[in-house]
mmCIF file of C-alpha atoms and ligand atoms in Angstrom:
data_model
loop_
_atom_site.group_PDB
_atom_site.id
_atom_site.type_symbol
_atom_site.label_atom_id
_atom_site.label_comp_id
_atom_site.label_asym_id
_atom_site.label_seq_id
_atom_site.Cartn_x
_atom_site.Cartn_y
_atom_site.Cartn_z
ATOM 1 C CA UNK A 1 125.334 102.123 96.743
ATOM 2 C CA UNK A 2 124.830 105.818 97.479
ATOM 3 C CA UNK A 3 125.234 107.305 100.920
ATOM 4 C CA UNK A 4 121.841 107.258 102.569
ATOM 5 C CA UNK A 5 120.721 110.392 104.351
ATOM 6 C CA UNK A 6 121.354 110.413 108.111
ATOM 7 C CA UNK A 7 118.380 109.283 110.155
ATOM 8 C CA UNK A 8 116.709 111.777 112.475
ATOM 9 C CA UNK A 9 115.942 110.449 115.962
ATOM 10 C CA UNK A 10 112.343 110.849 117.106
ATOM 11 C CA UNK A 11 112.189 113.476 119.855
ATOM 12 C CA UNK A 12 110.495 113.235 123.231
ATOM 13 C CA UNK A 13 107.236 115.149 123.552
ATOM 14 C CA UNK A 14 107.712 118.687 124.741
ATOM 15 C CA UNK A 15 104.183 119.959 125.456
ATOM 16 C CA UNK A 16 103.160 120.858 129.013
ATOM 17 C CA UNK A 17 102.487 117.653 131.026
ATOM 18 C CA UNK A 18 99.236 119.167 132.345
ATOM 19 C CA UNK A 19 97.873 119.201 128.814
ATOM 20 C CA UNK A 20 97.502 115.437 128.514
ATOM 21 C CA UNK A 21 94.190 113.655 128.041
ATOM 22 C CA UNK A 22 92.485 112.446 131.161
ATOM 23 C CA UNK A 23 92.147 108.642 131.033
ATOM 24 C CA UNK A 24 88.735 107.304 132.115
ATOM 25 C CA UNK A 25 87.143 103.858 131.996
ATOM 26 C CA UNK A 26 83.582 105.100 131.453
ATOM 27 C CA UNK A 27 82.301 108.183 129.717
ATOM 28 C CA UNK A 28 81.607 111.085 131.950
ATOM 29 C CA UNK A 29 78.114 112.119 130.925
ATOM 30 C CA UNK A 30 77.509 114.324 133.967
ATOM 31 C CA UNK A 31 80.170 117.044 134.069
ATOM 32 C CA UNK A 32 78.714 120.254 132.622
ATOM 33 C CA UNK A 33 79.987 120.957 129.125
ATOM 34 C CA UNK A 34 81.970 124.044 130.141
ATOM 35 C CA UNK A 35 84.168 122.245 132.655
ATOM 36 C CA UNK A 36 84.520 118.996 130.685
ATOM 37 C CA UNK A 37 88.023 118.135 129.493
ATOM 38 C CA UNK A 38 88.962 115.801 126.621
ATOM 39 C CA UNK A 39 89.184 112.251 127.829
ATOM 40 C CA UNK A 40 90.647 109.031 126.501
ATOM 41 C CA UNK A 41 88.371 106.106 127.199
ATOM 42 C CA UNK A 42 90.192 102.929 128.168
ATOM 43 C CA UNK A 43 87.639 100.242 129.121
ATOM 44 C CA UNK A 44 88.442 98.298 132.297
ATOM 45 C CA UNK A 45 88.506 95.083 130.226
ATOM 46 C CA UNK A 46 91.287 96.446 127.990
ATOM 47 C CA UNK A 47 94.720 94.761 128.102
ATOM 48 C CA UNK A 48 97.747 96.336 126.381
ATOM 49 C CA UNK A 49 99.378 94.387 123.558
ATOM 50 C CA UNK A 50 102.944 93.125 123.386
ATOM 51 C CA UNK A 51 105.295 93.262 120.415
ATOM 52 C CA UNK A 52 105.387 92.066 117.704
ATOM 53 C CA UNK A 53 102.073 93.506 116.606
ATOM 54 C CA UNK A 54 100.429 94.228 113.256
ATOM 55 C CA UNK A 55 97.843 97.008 113.000
ATOM 56 C CA UNK A 56 95.648 97.766 109.982
ATOM 57 C CA UNK A 57 94.523 101.405 109.972
ATOM 58 C CA UNK A 58 91.238 101.352 108.087
ATOM 59 C CA UNK A 59 88.262 103.538 107.289
ATOM 60 C CA UNK A 60 86.855 103.718 103.773
ATOM 61 C CA UNK A 61 85.923 107.372 104.280
ATOM 62 C CA UNK A 62 88.487 109.710 102.734
ATOM 63 C CA UNK A 63 90.273 112.129 105.050
ATOM 64 C CA UNK A 64 89.428 110.248 108.237
ATOM 65 C CA UNK A 65 92.998 110.558 109.535
ATOM 66 C CA UNK A 66 94.340 107.102 108.565
ATOM 67 C CA UNK A 67 97.723 108.253 107.257
ATOM 68 C CA UNK A 68 98.229 110.727 110.108
ATOM 69 C CA UNK A 69 97.352 108.041 112.647
ATOM 70 C CA UNK A 70 99.762 105.577 110.984
ATOM 71 C CA UNK A 71 102.658 108.050 110.928
ATOM 72 C CA UNK A 72 102.141 109.400 114.452
ATOM 73 C CA UNK A 73 101.766 106.022 116.142
ATOM 74 C CA UNK A 74 104.857 104.887 114.235
ATOM 75 C CA UNK A 75 106.723 107.971 115.441
ATOM 76 C CA UNK A 76 105.623 107.441 119.042
ATOM 77 C CA UNK A 77 106.676 103.787 119.092
ATOM 78 C CA UNK A 78 109.929 104.560 117.283
ATOM 79 C CA UNK A 79 110.668 107.208 119.924
ATOM 80 C CA UNK A 80 110.179 104.508 122.554
ATOM 81 C CA UNK A 81 112.857 102.428 120.850
ATOM 82 C CA UNK A 82 110.633 99.945 119.029
ATOM 83 C CA UNK A 83 111.474 98.907 115.471
ATOM 84 C CA UNK A 84 108.545 100.074 113.372
ATOM 85 C CA UNK A 85 107.542 99.450 109.773
ATOM 86 C CA UNK A 86 104.776 101.313 107.993
ATOM 87 C CA UNK A 87 103.210 99.816 104.887
ATOM 88 C CA UNK A 88 101.573 102.099 102.353
ATOM 89 C CA UNK A 89 98.479 100.157 101.303
ATOM 90 C CA UNK A 90 96.994 103.161 99.483
ATOM 91 C CA UNK A 91 97.407 103.760 95.746
ATOM 92 C CA UNK A 92 96.756 107.514 95.987
ATOM 93 C CA UNK A 93 99.525 109.962 95.225
ATOM 94 C CA UNK A 94 100.577 112.246 98.062
ATOM 95 C CA UNK A 95 99.949 109.488 100.582
ATOM 96 C CA UNK A 96 102.243 107.855 103.118
ATOM 97 C CA UNK A 97 105.146 107.230 100.673
ATOM 98 C CA UNK A 98 105.382 110.960 99.965
ATOM 99 C CA UNK A 99 105.305 111.822 103.639
ATOM 100 C CA UNK A 100 107.954 109.372 104.887
ATOM 101 C CA UNK A 101 110.215 109.141 101.868
ATOM 102 C CA UNK A 102 111.786 105.725 101.270
ATOM 103 C CA UNK A 103 115.586 105.817 100.929
ATOM 104 C CA UNK A 104 116.271 103.626 97.901
ATOM 105 C CA UNK A 105 119.762 102.218 97.375
ATOM 106 C CA UNK A 106 121.210 103.605 94.176
ATOM 107 C CA UNK A 107 121.120 101.388 91.118
ATOM 108 C CA UNK A 108 118.936 98.654 92.645
ATOM 109 C CA UNK A 109 115.473 97.691 91.409
ATOM 110 C CA UNK A 110 112.845 99.589 93.385
ATOM 111 C CA UNK A 111 110.200 97.336 94.875
ATOM 112 C CA UNK A 112 106.860 98.355 96.286
ATOM 113 C CA UNK A 113 103.841 96.764 97.896
ATOM 114 C CA UNK A 114 102.552 95.914 94.422
ATOM 115 C CA UNK A 115 105.612 93.691 93.869
ATOM 116 C CA UNK A 116 104.692 91.709 97.005
ATOM 117 C CA UNK A 117 101.146 91.051 95.733
ATOM 118 C CA UNK A 118 102.556 89.795 92.445
ATOM 119 C CA UNK A 119 105.174 87.578 94.141
ATOM 120 C CA UNK A 120 108.049 89.530 92.659
ATOM 121 C CA UNK A 121 109.824 89.986 95.996
ATOM 122 C CA UNK A 122 109.458 89.399 99.713
ATOM 123 C CA UNK A 123 108.001 91.978 102.070
ATOM 124 C CA UNK A 124 111.458 92.595 103.512
ATOM 125 C CA UNK A 125 112.883 93.235 100.039
ATOM 126 C CA UNK A 126 110.182 95.889 99.559
ATOM 127 C CA UNK A 127 111.034 97.552 102.896
ATOM 128 C CA UNK A 128 113.264 100.640 102.853
ATOM 129 C CA UNK A 129 114.655 102.926 105.533
ATOM 130 C CA UNK A 130 113.084 106.350 105.997
ATOM 131 C CA UNK A 131 115.078 109.338 107.185
ATOM 132 C CA UNK A 132 113.683 108.704 110.693
ATOM 133 C CA UNK A 133 115.348 106.379 113.163
ATOM 134 C CA UNK A 134 113.505 103.082 113.785
ATOM 135 C CA UNK A 135 110.932 103.707 111.014
ATOM 136 C CA UNK A 136 111.082 101.749 107.763
ATOM 137 C CA UNK A 137 108.523 101.896 104.966
ATOM 138 C CA UNK A 138 107.048 99.706 102.263
ATOM 139 C CA UNK A 139 106.165 102.247 99.556
ATOM 140 C CA UNK A 140 103.335 102.261 97.026
ATOM 141 C CA UNK A 141 102.296 104.316 94.089
ATOM 142 C CA UNK A 142 99.484 104.437 91.564
ATOM 143 C CA UNK A 143 100.489 101.008 90.238
ATOM 144 C CA UNK A 144 99.075 99.375 93.395
ATOM 145 C CA UNK A 145 95.748 99.722 91.547
ATOM 146 C CA UNK A 146 96.859 96.771 89.414
ATOM 147 C CA UNK A 147 96.017 94.521 92.359
ATOM 148 C CA UNK A 148 92.358 95.587 92.165
ATOM 149 C CA UNK A 149 92.296 95.210 88.350
ATOM 150 C CA UNK A 150 94.281 91.994 87.916
ATOM 151 C CA UNK A 151 93.200 90.318 91.160
ATOM 152 C CA UNK A 152 96.227 88.002 91.483
ATOM 153 C CA UNK A 153 95.331 84.620 92.944
ATOM 154 C CA UNK A 154 95.510 84.607 96.726
ATOM 155 C CA UNK A 155 95.591 88.420 96.953
ATOM 156 C CA UNK A 156 93.409 88.541 100.077
ATOM 157 C CA UNK A 157 95.939 86.381 101.905
ATOM 158 C CA UNK A 158 99.055 87.904 100.299
ATOM 159 C CA UNK A 159 100.067 90.236 103.144
ATOM 160 C CA UNK A 160 99.271 87.749 105.902
ATOM 161 C CA UNK A 161 101.327 85.126 104.061
ATOM 162 C CA UNK A 162 104.190 87.560 103.424
ATOM 163 C CA UNK A 163 104.323 88.465 107.122
ATOM 164 C CA UNK A 164 104.214 84.817 108.170
ATOM 165 C CA UNK A 165 106.994 83.847 105.768
ATOM 166 C CA UNK A 166 109.091 86.793 106.887
ATOM 167 C CA UNK A 167 108.750 85.791 110.552
ATOM 168 C CA UNK A 168 109.571 82.162 109.703
ATOM 169 C CA UNK A 169 112.746 83.282 107.924
ATOM 170 C CA UNK A 170 113.677 85.331 111.009
ATOM 171 C CA UNK A 171 113.557 82.556 113.597
ATOM 172 C CA UNK A 172 109.773 82.709 114.095
ATOM 173 C CA UNK A 173 109.522 86.392 115.031
ATOM 174 C CA UNK A 174 108.873 89.417 112.873
ATOM 175 C CA UNK A 175 111.975 91.568 112.394
ATOM 176 C CA UNK A 176 109.728 94.521 113.361
ATOM 177 C CA UNK A 177 108.118 95.145 116.746
ATOM 178 C CA UNK A 178 105.254 96.972 115.091
ATOM 179 C CA UNK A 179 103.914 96.901 111.544
ATOM 180 C CA UNK A 180 101.257 99.466 110.610
ATOM 181 C CA UNK A 181 99.262 99.190 107.384
ATOM 182 C CA UNK A 182 97.844 102.481 106.098
ATOM 183 C CA UNK A 183 94.784 101.607 104.019
ATOM 184 C CA UNK A 184 93.194 103.489 101.123
ATOM 185 C CA UNK A 185 89.734 105.050 101.488
ATOM 186 C CA UNK A 186 88.046 101.951 100.079
ATOM 187 C CA UNK A 187 87.093 98.472 101.148
ATOM 188 C CA UNK A 188 88.761 96.929 98.085
ATOM 189 C CA UNK A 189 91.007 93.914 97.817
ATOM 190 C CA UNK A 190 94.135 95.579 99.233
ATOM 191 C CA UNK A 191 92.190 96.791 102.291
ATOM 192 C CA UNK A 192 90.777 93.304 102.818
ATOM 193 C CA UNK A 193 94.340 91.951 102.549
ATOM 194 C CA UNK A 194 95.438 94.506 105.189
ATOM 195 C CA UNK A 195 92.587 93.467 107.513
ATOM 196 C CA UNK A 196 93.470 89.827 106.911
ATOM 197 C CA UNK A 197 97.097 90.490 107.895
ATOM 198 C CA UNK A 198 96.313 92.534 111.030
ATOM 199 C CA UNK A 199 96.144 91.467 114.637
ATOM 200 C CA UNK A 200 93.962 94.502 115.167
ATOM 201 C CA UNK A 201 92.201 97.179 113.160
ATOM 202 C CA UNK A 202 92.572 100.796 114.245
ATOM 203 C CA UNK A 203 89.696 102.994 113.112
ATOM 204 C CA UNK A 204 90.237 106.739 112.707
ATOM 205 C CA UNK A 205 87.040 108.795 112.450
ATOM 206 C CA UNK A 206 86.960 112.469 111.537
ATOM 207 C CA UNK A 207 84.484 113.956 113.972
ATOM 208 C CA UNK A 208 83.088 116.412 111.444
ATOM 209 C CA UNK A 209 82.764 113.861 108.650
ATOM 210 C CA UNK A 210 81.114 111.058 110.537
ATOM 211 C CA UNK A 211 78.950 108.907 108.372
ATOM 212 C CA UNK A 212 77.016 106.211 110.172
ATOM 213 C CA UNK A 213 76.408 104.321 106.920
ATOM 214 C CA UNK A 214 80.156 104.211 106.284
ATOM 215 C CA UNK A 215 80.704 102.911 109.804
ATOM 216 C CA UNK A 216 78.115 100.188 109.220
ATOM 217 C CA UNK A 217 79.868 99.148 105.976
ATOM 218 C CA UNK A 218 83.211 98.980 107.788
ATOM 219 C CA UNK A 219 81.608 96.876 110.507
ATOM 220 C CA UNK A 220 80.247 94.452 107.919
ATOM 221 C CA UNK A 221 83.676 94.157 106.305
ATOM 222 C CA UNK A 222 85.353 93.467 109.658
ATOM 223 C CA UNK A 223 82.710 90.829 110.426
ATOM 224 C CA UNK A 224 83.257 89.201 107.014
ATOM 225 C CA UNK A 225 87.036 89.204 107.365
ATOM 226 C CA UNK A 226 86.696 87.614 110.803
ATOM 227 C CA UNK A 227 84.394 84.927 109.409
ATOM 228 C CA UNK A 228 86.438 84.163 106.303
ATOM 229 C CA UNK A 229 90.107 85.102 106.484
ATOM 230 C CA UNK A 230 91.173 86.357 109.925
ATOM 231 C CA UNK A 231 89.223 85.131 112.964
ATOM 232 C CA UNK A 232 91.623 86.852 115.409
ATOM 233 C CA UNK A 233 90.999 90.385 114.073
ATOM 234 C CA UNK A 234 89.957 92.737 116.856
ATOM 235 C CA UNK A 235 89.056 96.429 116.873
ATOM 236 C CA UNK A 236 92.130 97.718 118.694
ATOM 237 C CA UNK A 237 91.146 101.360 119.091
ATOM 238 C CA UNK A 238 89.120 104.199 117.655
ATOM 239 C CA UNK A 239 90.708 107.611 117.069
ATOM 240 C CA UNK A 240 88.491 110.686 116.878
ATOM 241 C CA UNK A 241 90.755 112.789 114.684
ATOM 242 C CA UNK A 242 90.944 116.571 114.324
ATOM 243 C CA UNK A 243 88.886 116.620 117.504
ATOM 244 C CA UNK A 244 87.309 119.819 118.811
ATOM 245 C CA UNK A 245 85.454 120.165 122.055
ATOM 246 C CA UNK A 246 81.771 120.111 121.192
ATOM 247 C CA UNK A 247 78.587 118.475 122.383
ATOM 248 C CA UNK A 248 78.527 116.493 119.146
ATOM 249 C CA UNK A 249 82.063 115.138 119.632
ATOM 250 C CA UNK A 250 81.094 114.008 123.102
ATOM 251 C CA UNK A 251 77.967 112.248 121.795
ATOM 252 C CA UNK A 252 79.954 110.646 119.013
ATOM 253 C CA UNK A 253 82.467 109.287 121.497
ATOM 254 C CA UNK A 254 79.742 107.624 123.532
ATOM 255 C CA UNK A 255 78.140 106.146 120.382
ATOM 256 C CA UNK A 256 81.499 104.711 119.284
ATOM 257 C CA UNK A 257 82.134 103.222 122.709
ATOM 258 C CA UNK A 258 78.719 101.528 122.609
ATOM 259 C CA UNK A 259 79.533 100.055 119.195
ATOM 260 C CA UNK A 260 83.022 98.895 120.220
ATOM 261 C CA UNK A 261 82.763 98.347 123.985
ATOM 262 C CA UNK A 262 86.189 96.718 124.243
ATOM 263 C CA UNK A 263 88.144 99.312 122.266
ATOM 264 C CA UNK A 264 89.875 102.349 123.735
ATOM 265 C CA UNK A 265 88.658 105.613 122.190
ATOM 266 C CA UNK A 266 91.201 108.402 121.808
ATOM 267 C CA UNK A 267 90.366 111.974 120.859
ATOM 268 C CA UNK A 268 93.211 113.507 118.838
ATOM 269 C CA UNK A 269 92.868 117.235 119.196
ATOM 270 C CA UNK A 270 92.728 119.384 116.088
ATOM 271 C CA UNK A 271 96.054 121.044 115.489
ATOM 272 C CA UNK A 272 97.227 123.110 112.572
ATOM 273 C CA UNK A 273 100.660 121.531 113.129
ATOM 274 C CA UNK A 274 99.202 118.158 112.125
ATOM 275 C CA UNK A 275 98.059 119.602 108.820
ATOM 276 C CA UNK A 276 101.511 121.145 108.177
ATOM 277 C CA UNK A 277 103.635 118.075 108.919
ATOM 278 C CA UNK A 278 103.068 116.089 105.671
ATOM 279 C CA UNK A 279 104.161 119.106 103.654
ATOM 280 C CA UNK A 280 107.327 119.297 105.744
ATOM 281 C CA UNK A 281 107.812 115.528 105.159
ATOM 282 C CA UNK A 282 108.111 114.948 108.875
ATOM 283 C CA UNK A 283 105.963 113.215 111.470
ATOM 284 C CA UNK A 284 104.073 115.755 113.592
ATOM 285 C CA UNK A 285 106.179 114.514 116.478
ATOM 286 C CA UNK A 286 109.313 115.825 114.746
ATOM 287 C CA UNK A 287 107.714 118.911 113.206
ATOM 288 C CA UNK A 288 105.985 120.039 116.395
ATOM 289 C CA UNK A 289 106.812 117.865 119.428
ATOM 290 C CA UNK A 290 104.999 120.389 121.615
ATOM 291 C CA UNK A 291 101.691 120.010 119.740
ATOM 292 C CA UNK A 292 98.590 118.434 121.226
ATOM 293 C CA UNK A 293 98.315 116.084 118.214
ATOM 294 C CA UNK A 294 101.789 114.637 118.916
ATOM 295 C CA UNK A 295 100.960 114.353 122.619
ATOM 296 C CA UNK A 296 97.610 112.638 122.045
ATOM 297 C CA UNK A 297 99.071 110.071 119.661
ATOM 298 C CA UNK A 298 101.979 109.507 122.055
ATOM 299 C CA UNK A 299 99.565 108.852 124.874
ATOM 300 C CA UNK A 300 97.514 106.452 122.742
ATOM 301 C CA UNK A 301 100.636 104.561 121.640
ATOM 302 C CA UNK A 302 101.695 104.132 125.273
ATOM 303 C CA UNK A 303 98.286 102.712 126.203
ATOM 304 C CA UNK A 304 98.023 100.305 123.241
ATOM 305 C CA UNK A 305 101.550 98.891 123.247
ATOM 306 C CA UNK A 306 103.657 100.130 126.117
ATOM 307 C CA UNK A 307 107.200 99.841 124.791
ATOM 308 C CA UNK A 308 108.949 102.262 127.095
ATOM 309 C CA UNK A 309 108.411 105.932 127.602
ATOM 310 C CA UNK A 310 106.580 107.383 124.613
HETATM 311 N N1 ATP B 1 94.604 116.213 114.588
HETATM 312 C C1 ATP B 1 94.523 116.861 113.420
HETATM 313 N N2 ATP B 1 94.387 118.212 113.389
HETATM 314 C C2 ATP B 1 94.291 118.885 112.233
HETATM 315 N N3 ATP B 1 94.315 118.322 111.013
HETATM 316 C C3 ATP B 1 94.447 116.987 110.958
HETATM 317 C C4 ATP B 1 94.553 116.180 112.137
HETATM 318 N N4 ATP B 1 94.661 114.881 111.768
HETATM 319 C C5 ATP B 1 94.631 114.871 110.426
HETATM 320 N N5 ATP B 1 94.510 116.128 109.926
HETATM 321 C C6 ATP B 1 94.449 116.553 108.507
HETATM 322 O O1 ATP B 1 93.294 115.972 107.927
HETATM 323 C C7 ATP B 1 93.546 115.617 106.579
HETATM 324 C C8 ATP B 1 93.225 114.141 106.365
HETATM 325 O O2 ATP B 1 94.119 113.352 107.154
HETATM 326 P P1 ATP B 1 94.768 112.022 106.576
HETATM 327 O O3 ATP B 1 95.448 112.264 105.281
HETATM 328 O O4 ATP B 1 95.566 111.431 107.675
HETATM 329 O O5 ATP B 1 93.448 111.159 106.330
HETATM 330 P P2 ATP B 1 93.311 109.811 105.520
HETATM 331 O O6 ATP B 1 92.207 109.051 106.141
HETATM 332 O O7 ATP B 1 94.636 109.129 105.429
HETATM 333 O O8 ATP B 1 92.896 110.331 104.081
HETATM 334 P P3 ATP B 1 92.723 109.424 102.760
HETATM 335 O O9 ATP B 1 91.422 108.727 102.931
HETATM 336 O O10 ATP B 1 92.731 110.397 101.632
HETATM 337 O O11 ATP B 1 93.882 108.468 102.732
HETATM 338 C C9 ATP B 1 95.007 115.941 106.316
HETATM 339 O O12 ATP B 1 95.090 117.178 105.690
HETATM 340 C C10 ATP B 1 95.601 115.989 107.716
HETATM 341 O O13 ATP B 1 96.752 116.816 107.768
HETATM 342 MG MG1 MG B 2 95.625 108.337 103.755
#
């Protein structure tokens, strides 16, 4: 076995504390636009989750912020000391597996999420360390497409079953406090399998690219998954990614909160640092711990699953 690279600890946030999102339980529709500050909406009915937790990060629109949301929540929870696994459920190149590089042991067969769908290995055997402390990854590549083409029997249930079997083999509890599934921009079989495996779905929406028809299609898929394969699936949160202060963003936030009255809605402010981080192969939290994007995701992570100071 080769020497694996040392693992970088996830840093604390270093932005000014006064720059955090205000947390409200109802949208402020009255403050004049000029003096309005970005707010995170946490409905009064909301209750934080406890570990272990499985989140599917889904939106079939491309570029909605799914991979960024997956990586930054993972980084925030890892910084809080939770054991986090991210699963690349996207067959595109330059996706999650190229951002958080898996550290493969030398000479061993390299597994991926595809191998799990085809029963070639367990989920744990397809899980590799990243170079970041407390974050492991299940990689994917173009060959994940084979799942859509070959449609192996039981594919919709494959991830839910793999997670259940893994917990059973570990004394009834997942070896990870948090598992995040980063979906492809499609509502194909792998995405349905991710929704079937999740306790909750997290929905990132790019403010500028909002498409109400796409949101309706996602809603229908969630409803179908609940009816057929995963009755417990809830909408855990909505993230308004690459957020800029505008009248439209404010309207969008209130529309989303009407559609998902029980879900927190988090604006994630636009930050050039967020766009740079994948190229640097680092979470934004490591690349720019002072950035608003790192702070906003850290705040969201602390609301959803308080695991210490994030
Ligand atoms: N808060 C932010 N500020 C600025 N840019 C951002 C922010 N969040 C995401 N981005 C950029 O937006 C682009 C799309 O983000 P991302 O790759 O996370 O979306 P995605 O939904 O995973 O895309 P795909 O559907 O292709 O998988 C990326 O270039 C990313 O760096
Ligand atoms: Mg992506």
